[in-house]
Short mmCIF file of C-alpha atoms in Angstrom, two decimals:
data_model
loop_
_atom_site.label_atom_id
_atom_site.label_comp_id
_atom_site.label_asym_id
_atom_site.label_seq_id
_atom_site.Cartn_x
_atom_site.Cartn_y
_atom_site.Cartn_z
CA UNK A 456 24.37 10.40 12.53
CA UNK A 457 22.16 13.26 13.52
CA UNK A 458 18.68 13.11 12.06
CA UNK A 459 17.38 16.61 12.71
CA UNK A 460 18.38 19.82 11.02
CA UNK A 461 20.58 18.19 8.39
CA UNK A 462 21.78 20.47 5.62
CA UNK A 463 21.08 19.53 2.02
CA UNK A 464 24.72 18.50 1.59
CA UNK A 465 24.54 16.24 4.66
CA UNK A 466 21.35 14.63 3.33
CA UNK A 467 22.97 13.91 -0.04
CA UNK A 468 26.04 12.45 1.68
CA UNK A 469 23.80 10.28 3.90
CA UNK A 470 21.64 9.08 0.98
CA UNK A 471 24.69 8.08 -1.07
CA UNK A 472 26.18 5.85 1.60
CA UNK A 473 26.31 2.20 0.53
CA UNK A 474 23.78 0.76 3.05
CA UNK A 475 21.18 3.38 2.16
CA UNK A 476 21.71 2.90 -1.59
CA UNK A 477 21.38 -0.86 -1.15
CA UNK A 478 18.19 -0.46 0.87
CA UNK A 479 16.73 1.75 -1.85
CA UNK A 480 17.63 -0.89 -4.45
CA UNK A 481 16.15 -3.67 -2.33
CA UNK A 482 12.84 -1.86 -1.84
CA UNK A 483 12.37 -0.27 -5.27
CA UNK A 484 11.53 -3.46 -7.22
CA UNK A 485 8.81 -4.68 -4.80
CA UNK A 486 7.31 -1.20 -4.77
CA UNK A 487 7.18 -1.03 -8.57
CA UNK A 488 5.63 -4.49 -8.79
CA UNK A 489 2.93 -3.72 -6.22
CA UNK A 490 2.20 -0.42 -7.97
CA UNK A 491 1.08 -2.39 -11.05
CA UNK A 492 -1.70 -3.94 -8.97
CA UNK A 493 -2.50 -0.63 -7.28
CA UNK A 494 -2.76 1.15 -10.62
CA UNK A 495 -5.18 -1.48 -11.92
CA UNK A 496 -7.23 -1.13 -8.73
CA UNK A 497 -7.40 2.63 -9.09
CA UNK A 498 -8.63 2.23 -12.67
CA UNK A 499 -11.19 -0.32 -11.51
CA UNK A 500 -12.32 2.07 -8.77
CA UNK A 501 -12.68 4.88 -11.30
CA UNK A 502 -15.05 2.63 -13.23
CA UNK A 503 -17.04 2.12 -10.03
CA UNK A 504 -17.41 5.84 -9.32
CA UNK A 505 -19.92 6.71 -12.09
CA UNK A 506 -22.10 3.74 -11.13
CA UNK A 507 -21.94 4.80 -7.50
CA UNK A 508 -22.59 8.48 -8.19
CA UNK A 509 -25.51 7.89 -10.52
CA UNK A 510 -27.27 5.51 -8.17
CA UNK A 511 -26.52 7.56 -5.06
CA UNK A 512 -27.86 10.66 -6.76
CA UNK A 513 -31.01 8.75 -7.75
CA UNK A 514 -31.50 7.68 -4.15
CA UNK A 515 -30.84 3.99 -4.89
CA UNK A 516 -28.69 3.23 -1.83
CA UNK A 517 -29.25 -0.52 -2.14
CA UNK A 518 -27.81 -0.49 -5.64
CA UNK A 519 -24.80 1.53 -4.42
CA UNK A 520 -24.21 -1.07 -1.69
CA UNK A 521 -24.58 -3.94 -4.18
CA UNK A 522 -22.16 -2.32 -6.64
CA UNK A 523 -19.66 -1.63 -3.86
CA UNK A 524 -19.65 -5.21 -2.58
CA UNK A 525 -19.56 -6.60 -6.12
CA UNK A 526 -16.43 -4.53 -6.76
CA UNK A 527 -14.95 -5.63 -3.43
CA UNK A 528 -15.49 -9.31 -4.27
CA UNK A 529 -14.18 -9.00 -7.82
CA UNK A 530 -11.22 -6.83 -6.80
CA UNK A 531 -10.26 -9.07 -3.88
CA UNK A 532 -10.46 -12.16 -6.07
CA UNK A 533 -8.29 -10.67 -8.81
CA UNK A 534 -5.76 -9.19 -6.40
CA UNK A 535 -5.62 -12.41 -4.38
CA UNK A 536 -4.83 -14.36 -7.54
CA UNK A 537 -2.12 -11.86 -8.52
CA UNK A 538 -0.75 -11.90 -4.97
CA UNK A 539 -0.46 -15.69 -4.99
CA UNK A 540 1.39 -15.58 -8.31
CA UNK A 541 3.68 -12.76 -7.17
CA UNK A 542 4.35 -14.55 -3.87
CA UNK A 543 5.24 -17.78 -5.68
CA UNK A 544 7.45 -16.11 -8.28
CA UNK A 545 8.86 -13.31 -6.11
CA UNK A 546 12.56 -14.15 -6.63
CA UNK A 547 12.13 -14.28 -10.40
CA UNK A 548 10.21 -11.00 -10.44
CA UNK A 549 12.86 -9.24 -8.36
CA UNK A 550 15.61 -10.61 -10.63
CA UNK A 551 13.95 -8.86 -13.57
CA UNK A 552 14.94 -5.58 -11.90
CA UNK A 553 18.30 -6.42 -10.36
CA UNK A 554 20.35 -9.63 -10.50
CA UNK A 555 22.21 -9.17 -7.23
CA UNK A 556 21.83 -11.99 -4.68
CA UNK A 557 21.46 -9.69 -1.65
CA UNK A 558 18.95 -7.45 -3.40
CA UNK A 559 16.97 -10.50 -4.53
CA UNK A 560 16.83 -11.92 -0.98
CA UNK A 561 15.60 -8.72 0.69
CA UNK A 562 13.45 -7.75 -2.30
CA UNK A 563 11.79 -11.17 -2.25
CA UNK A 564 10.96 -10.81 1.45
CA UNK A 565 9.59 -7.31 0.84
CA UNK A 566 7.48 -8.39 -2.14
CA UNK A 567 6.08 -11.34 -0.23
CA UNK A 568 5.19 -9.09 2.71
CA UNK A 569 3.42 -6.73 0.31
CA UNK A 570 1.58 -9.66 -1.30
CA UNK A 571 0.18 -10.65 2.10
CA UNK A 572 -1.49 -7.26 2.57
CA UNK A 573 -2.27 -6.30 -1.03
CA UNK A 574 -5.86 -7.57 -0.77
CA UNK A 575 -6.47 -4.95 1.96
CA UNK A 576 -5.71 -2.27 -0.61
CA UNK A 577 -8.88 -3.19 -2.51
CA UNK A 578 -11.00 -2.20 0.49
CA UNK A 579 -9.12 1.07 1.03
CA UNK A 580 -9.22 2.20 -2.60
CA UNK A 581 -12.88 1.36 -3.07
CA UNK A 582 -13.86 2.91 0.29
CA UNK A 583 -12.01 6.07 -0.66
CA UNK A 584 -13.72 6.24 -4.04
CA UNK A 585 -17.14 5.50 -2.54
CA UNK A 586 -16.72 8.25 0.04
CA UNK A 587 -15.52 10.73 -2.58
CA UNK A 588 -18.44 9.97 -4.84
CA UNK A 589 -21.13 10.33 -2.17
CA UNK A 590 -19.77 13.69 -1.07
CA UNK A 591 -17.82 12.67 2.03
CA UNK A 592 -14.52 14.18 0.89
CA UNK A 593 -13.11 14.70 4.39
CA UNK A 594 -13.65 11.06 5.37
CA UNK A 595 -12.22 9.93 2.02
CA UNK A 596 -9.11 12.03 2.63
CA UNK A 597 -8.61 10.52 6.07
CA UNK A 598 -8.91 6.97 4.71
CA UNK A 599 -6.56 7.74 1.79
CA UNK A 600 -3.98 9.47 4.00
CA UNK A 601 -4.02 6.74 6.62
CA UNK A 602 -1.32 4.55 5.11
CA UNK A 603 1.00 7.24 3.84
CA UNK A 604 1.09 9.34 6.96
CA UNK A 605 -1.31 8.75 9.79
CA UNK A 606 -0.19 5.18 10.40
CA UNK A 607 3.04 4.76 8.43
CA UNK A 608 5.00 7.45 10.26
CA UNK A 609 4.34 6.07 13.79
CA UNK A 610 4.95 2.51 12.57
CA UNK A 611 8.34 3.51 11.10
CA UNK A 612 9.32 4.95 14.47
CA UNK A 613 8.08 1.95 16.49
CA UNK A 614 9.24 -1.03 14.40
CA UNK A 615 13.00 -0.22 14.31
CA UNK A 616 13.23 -0.98 17.99
CA UNK A 617 11.45 -4.29 17.53
CA UNK A 618 12.59 -5.72 14.22
CA UNK A 619 15.85 -4.11 13.14
CA UNK A 620 16.54 -4.28 9.38
CA UNK A 621 13.17 -5.77 8.51
CA UNK A 622 11.32 -2.70 9.82
CA UNK A 623 11.43 -1.13 6.37
CA UNK A 624 10.03 -4.25 4.75
CA UNK A 625 7.16 -4.53 7.20
CA UNK A 626 6.40 -0.87 7.90
CA UNK A 627 4.15 -0.19 4.91
CA UNK A 628 2.41 -3.54 5.29
CA UNK A 629 1.81 -3.03 9.00
CA UNK A 630 0.45 0.44 8.25
CA UNK A 631 -1.87 -1.16 5.66
CA UNK A 632 -3.30 -3.48 8.26
CA UNK A 633 -3.74 -0.73 10.85
CA UNK A 634 -5.29 1.70 8.37
CA UNK A 635 -8.16 -0.71 7.80
CA UNK A 636 -9.62 0.37 11.16
CA UNK A 637 -11.03 3.79 10.19
CA UNK A 638 -12.66 2.44 7.04
CA UNK A 639 -14.40 -0.45 8.84
CA UNK A 640 -16.96 1.78 10.56
CA UNK A 641 -20.45 0.73 9.52
CA UNK A 642 -23.30 3.13 9.00
#
Protein backbone atom coordinates (compact mmCIF):
# COMPACT_ATOMS: atom_id res chain seq x y z
CA UNK A 1 0.00 0.00 0.00
CA UNK A 2 1.40 3.35 -0.92
CA UNK A 3 1.66 5.77 1.98
CA UNK A 4 2.26 9.07 0.22
CA UNK A 5 -0.18 11.12 -1.80
CA UNK A 6 -3.22 9.00 -0.97
CA UNK A 7 -6.55 10.43 -2.03
CA UNK A 8 -9.28 10.88 0.56
CA UNK A 9 -11.09 7.85 -0.86
CA UNK A 10 -7.95 5.71 -0.57
CA UNK A 11 -7.47 6.84 3.04
CA UNK A 12 -11.05 5.90 3.94
CA UNK A 13 -10.65 2.51 2.25
CA UNK A 14 -7.37 1.93 4.12
CA UNK A 15 -8.81 2.99 7.50
CA UNK A 16 -11.81 0.67 7.13
CA UNK A 17 -9.75 -2.45 6.52
CA UNK A 18 -10.18 -5.03 9.28
CA UNK A 19 -6.61 -4.93 10.73
CA UNK A 20 -6.66 -1.15 11.01
CA UNK A 21 -10.14 -1.13 12.60
CA UNK A 22 -9.01 -3.78 15.08
CA UNK A 23 -5.89 -1.81 15.95
CA UNK A 24 -8.00 1.29 16.57
CA UNK A 25 -10.27 -0.75 18.85
CA UNK A 26 -7.32 -2.25 20.69
CA UNK A 27 -5.71 1.13 21.36
CA UNK A 28 -8.78 3.27 22.08
CA UNK A 29 -9.64 1.83 25.51
CA UNK A 30 -6.12 2.22 26.98
CA UNK A 31 -5.97 5.75 25.62
CA UNK A 32 -9.30 6.69 27.21
CA UNK A 33 -8.27 5.17 30.54
CA UNK A 34 -4.93 7.00 30.62
CA UNK A 35 -6.68 10.25 29.66
CA UNK A 36 -8.60 10.10 32.96
CA UNK A 37 -5.29 10.35 34.82
CA UNK A 38 -3.96 13.00 32.43
CA UNK A 39 -7.08 15.11 32.86
CA UNK A 40 -6.75 14.98 36.64
CA UNK A 41 -3.08 15.96 36.33
CA UNK A 42 -3.91 18.92 34.13
CA UNK A 43 -6.48 20.10 36.68
CA UNK A 44 -3.93 19.65 39.45
CA UNK A 45 -1.38 21.63 37.42
CA UNK A 46 -3.90 24.41 36.88
CA UNK A 47 -4.21 24.65 40.65
CA UNK A 48 -0.43 24.95 40.87
CA UNK A 49 -0.22 27.80 38.36
CA UNK A 50 -1.70 30.59 40.54
CA UNK A 51 0.58 29.62 43.43
CA UNK A 52 3.55 29.62 41.08
CA UNK A 53 2.65 32.88 39.37
CA UNK A 54 1.96 34.78 42.58
CA UNK A 55 5.19 33.70 44.23
CA UNK A 56 7.29 34.15 41.09
CA UNK A 57 5.89 37.63 40.62
CA UNK A 58 6.70 38.44 44.25
CA UNK A 59 10.27 37.28 43.73
CA UNK A 60 9.90 34.27 46.05
CA UNK A 61 11.78 31.74 43.91
CA UNK A 62 12.34 29.39 46.84
CA UNK A 63 8.61 29.14 47.42
CA UNK A 64 8.05 28.45 43.70
CA UNK A 65 10.60 25.63 43.88
CA UNK A 66 9.01 24.23 47.05
CA UNK A 67 5.52 24.33 45.53
CA UNK A 68 6.77 22.69 42.32
CA UNK A 69 8.46 19.80 44.12
CA UNK A 70 5.51 19.39 46.48
CA UNK A 71 3.24 19.01 43.45
CA UNK A 72 5.70 16.61 41.83
CA UNK A 73 5.78 14.40 44.94
CA UNK A 74 2.01 14.46 45.43
CA UNK A 75 1.28 13.96 41.73
CA UNK A 76 3.78 11.12 41.35
CA UNK A 77 2.42 9.39 44.43
CA UNK A 78 -1.19 9.61 43.27
CA UNK A 79 -0.41 8.61 39.70
CA UNK A 80 1.82 5.75 40.85
CA UNK A 81 -1.02 4.40 42.99
CA UNK A 82 -3.47 4.69 40.08
CA UNK A 83 -0.93 3.09 37.74
CA UNK A 84 -0.47 0.11 40.06
CA UNK A 85 -4.24 -0.37 40.24
CA UNK A 86 -4.69 0.02 36.48
CA UNK A 87 -1.77 -2.37 35.84
CA UNK A 88 -3.26 -4.98 38.16
CA UNK A 89 -6.80 -4.68 36.80
CA UNK A 90 -5.93 -3.94 33.16
CA UNK A 91 -7.90 -6.85 31.62
CA UNK A 92 -11.02 -5.96 33.59
CA UNK A 93 -10.72 -2.28 32.66
CA UNK A 94 -10.33 -3.09 28.96
CA UNK A 95 -13.33 -5.44 29.11
CA UNK A 96 -15.47 -2.52 30.25
CA UNK A 97 -14.95 -1.05 26.77
CA UNK A 98 -14.93 -4.14 24.58
CA UNK A 99 -15.46 -7.81 25.46
CA UNK A 100 -13.45 -9.30 22.60
CA UNK A 101 -10.59 -11.62 23.60
CA UNK A 102 -8.11 -10.26 21.03
CA UNK A 103 -8.90 -6.65 21.88
CA UNK A 104 -8.55 -7.41 25.59
CA UNK A 105 -5.13 -9.04 25.09
CA UNK A 106 -3.62 -6.20 23.05
CA UNK A 107 -5.47 -3.52 25.03
CA UNK A 108 -4.15 -4.99 28.29
CA UNK A 109 -0.58 -4.89 26.99
CA UNK A 110 -1.06 -1.30 25.81
CA UNK A 111 -2.59 -0.17 29.10
CA UNK A 112 0.17 -1.81 31.10
CA UNK A 113 2.81 -0.13 28.92
CA UNK A 114 1.10 3.21 29.51
CA UNK A 115 0.95 2.55 33.26
CA UNK A 116 4.72 2.07 33.32
CA UNK A 117 5.35 5.56 31.95
CA UNK A 118 2.35 7.46 33.34
CA UNK A 119 4.36 8.80 36.29
CA UNK A 120 6.63 10.60 33.80
CA UNK A 121 3.60 12.59 32.67
CA UNK A 122 3.46 14.32 36.06
CA UNK A 123 6.89 15.85 35.44
CA UNK A 124 6.03 16.95 31.90
CA UNK A 125 2.69 18.53 32.77
CA UNK A 126 4.02 20.37 35.80
CA UNK A 127 7.18 21.51 33.96
CA UNK A 128 5.02 22.82 31.15
CA UNK A 129 2.76 24.70 33.54
CA UNK A 130 5.71 26.08 35.52
CA UNK A 131 7.38 27.35 32.36
CA UNK A 132 4.15 28.91 31.10
CA UNK A 133 3.55 30.67 34.38
CA UNK A 134 7.04 32.16 34.69
CA UNK A 135 6.89 33.55 31.17
CA UNK A 136 8.92 30.95 29.30
CA UNK A 137 6.23 30.15 26.74
CA UNK A 138 8.62 28.95 24.02
CA UNK A 139 10.30 26.42 26.32
CA UNK A 140 6.88 25.30 27.61
CA UNK A 141 5.72 24.74 24.03
CA UNK A 142 8.78 22.63 23.24
CA UNK A 143 8.27 20.47 26.34
CA UNK A 144 4.54 20.08 25.61
CA UNK A 145 5.08 19.26 21.93
CA UNK A 146 7.85 16.77 22.62
CA UNK A 147 5.66 13.70 23.02
CA UNK A 148 3.09 14.42 20.35
CA UNK A 149 5.49 15.33 17.59
CA UNK A 150 9.13 15.90 18.26
CA UNK A 151 9.75 12.42 19.65
CA UNK A 152 6.64 10.41 18.75
CA UNK A 153 6.98 10.77 14.99
CA UNK A 154 10.60 9.50 14.79
CA UNK A 155 9.82 6.71 17.26
CA UNK A 156 6.87 5.54 15.12
CA UNK A 157 9.20 5.33 12.13
CA UNK A 158 12.00 3.53 14.01
CA UNK A 159 10.10 0.98 16.13
CA UNK A 160 8.24 -0.83 13.29
CA UNK A 161 11.51 -2.24 12.08
CA UNK A 162 12.41 -3.45 15.56
CA UNK A 163 9.20 -4.62 17.19
CA UNK A 164 6.56 -5.33 14.56
CA UNK A 165 2.96 -5.19 15.85
CA UNK A 166 3.91 -3.94 19.30
CA UNK A 167 5.40 -0.73 17.88
CA UNK A 168 2.05 1.02 18.25
CA UNK A 169 1.73 -0.08 21.87
CA UNK A 170 5.20 1.10 22.79
CA UNK A 171 5.58 4.17 20.57
CA UNK A 172 3.82 6.69 22.80
CA UNK A 173 5.45 5.27 25.91
CA UNK A 174 8.91 5.33 24.38
CA UNK A 175 8.30 8.91 23.27
CA UNK A 176 7.28 9.73 26.87
CA UNK A 177 10.58 8.45 28.17
CA UNK A 178 12.63 10.27 25.54
CA UNK A 179 10.74 13.54 25.97
CA UNK A 180 11.88 13.72 29.58
CA UNK A 181 15.31 14.81 28.35
CA UNK A 182 14.55 18.44 27.40
CA UNK A 183 12.69 19.10 30.65
CA UNK A 184 15.50 17.74 32.86
CA UNK A 185 17.79 20.72 32.26
CA UNK A 186 18.58 22.40 35.57
CA UNK A 187 19.00 26.11 35.99
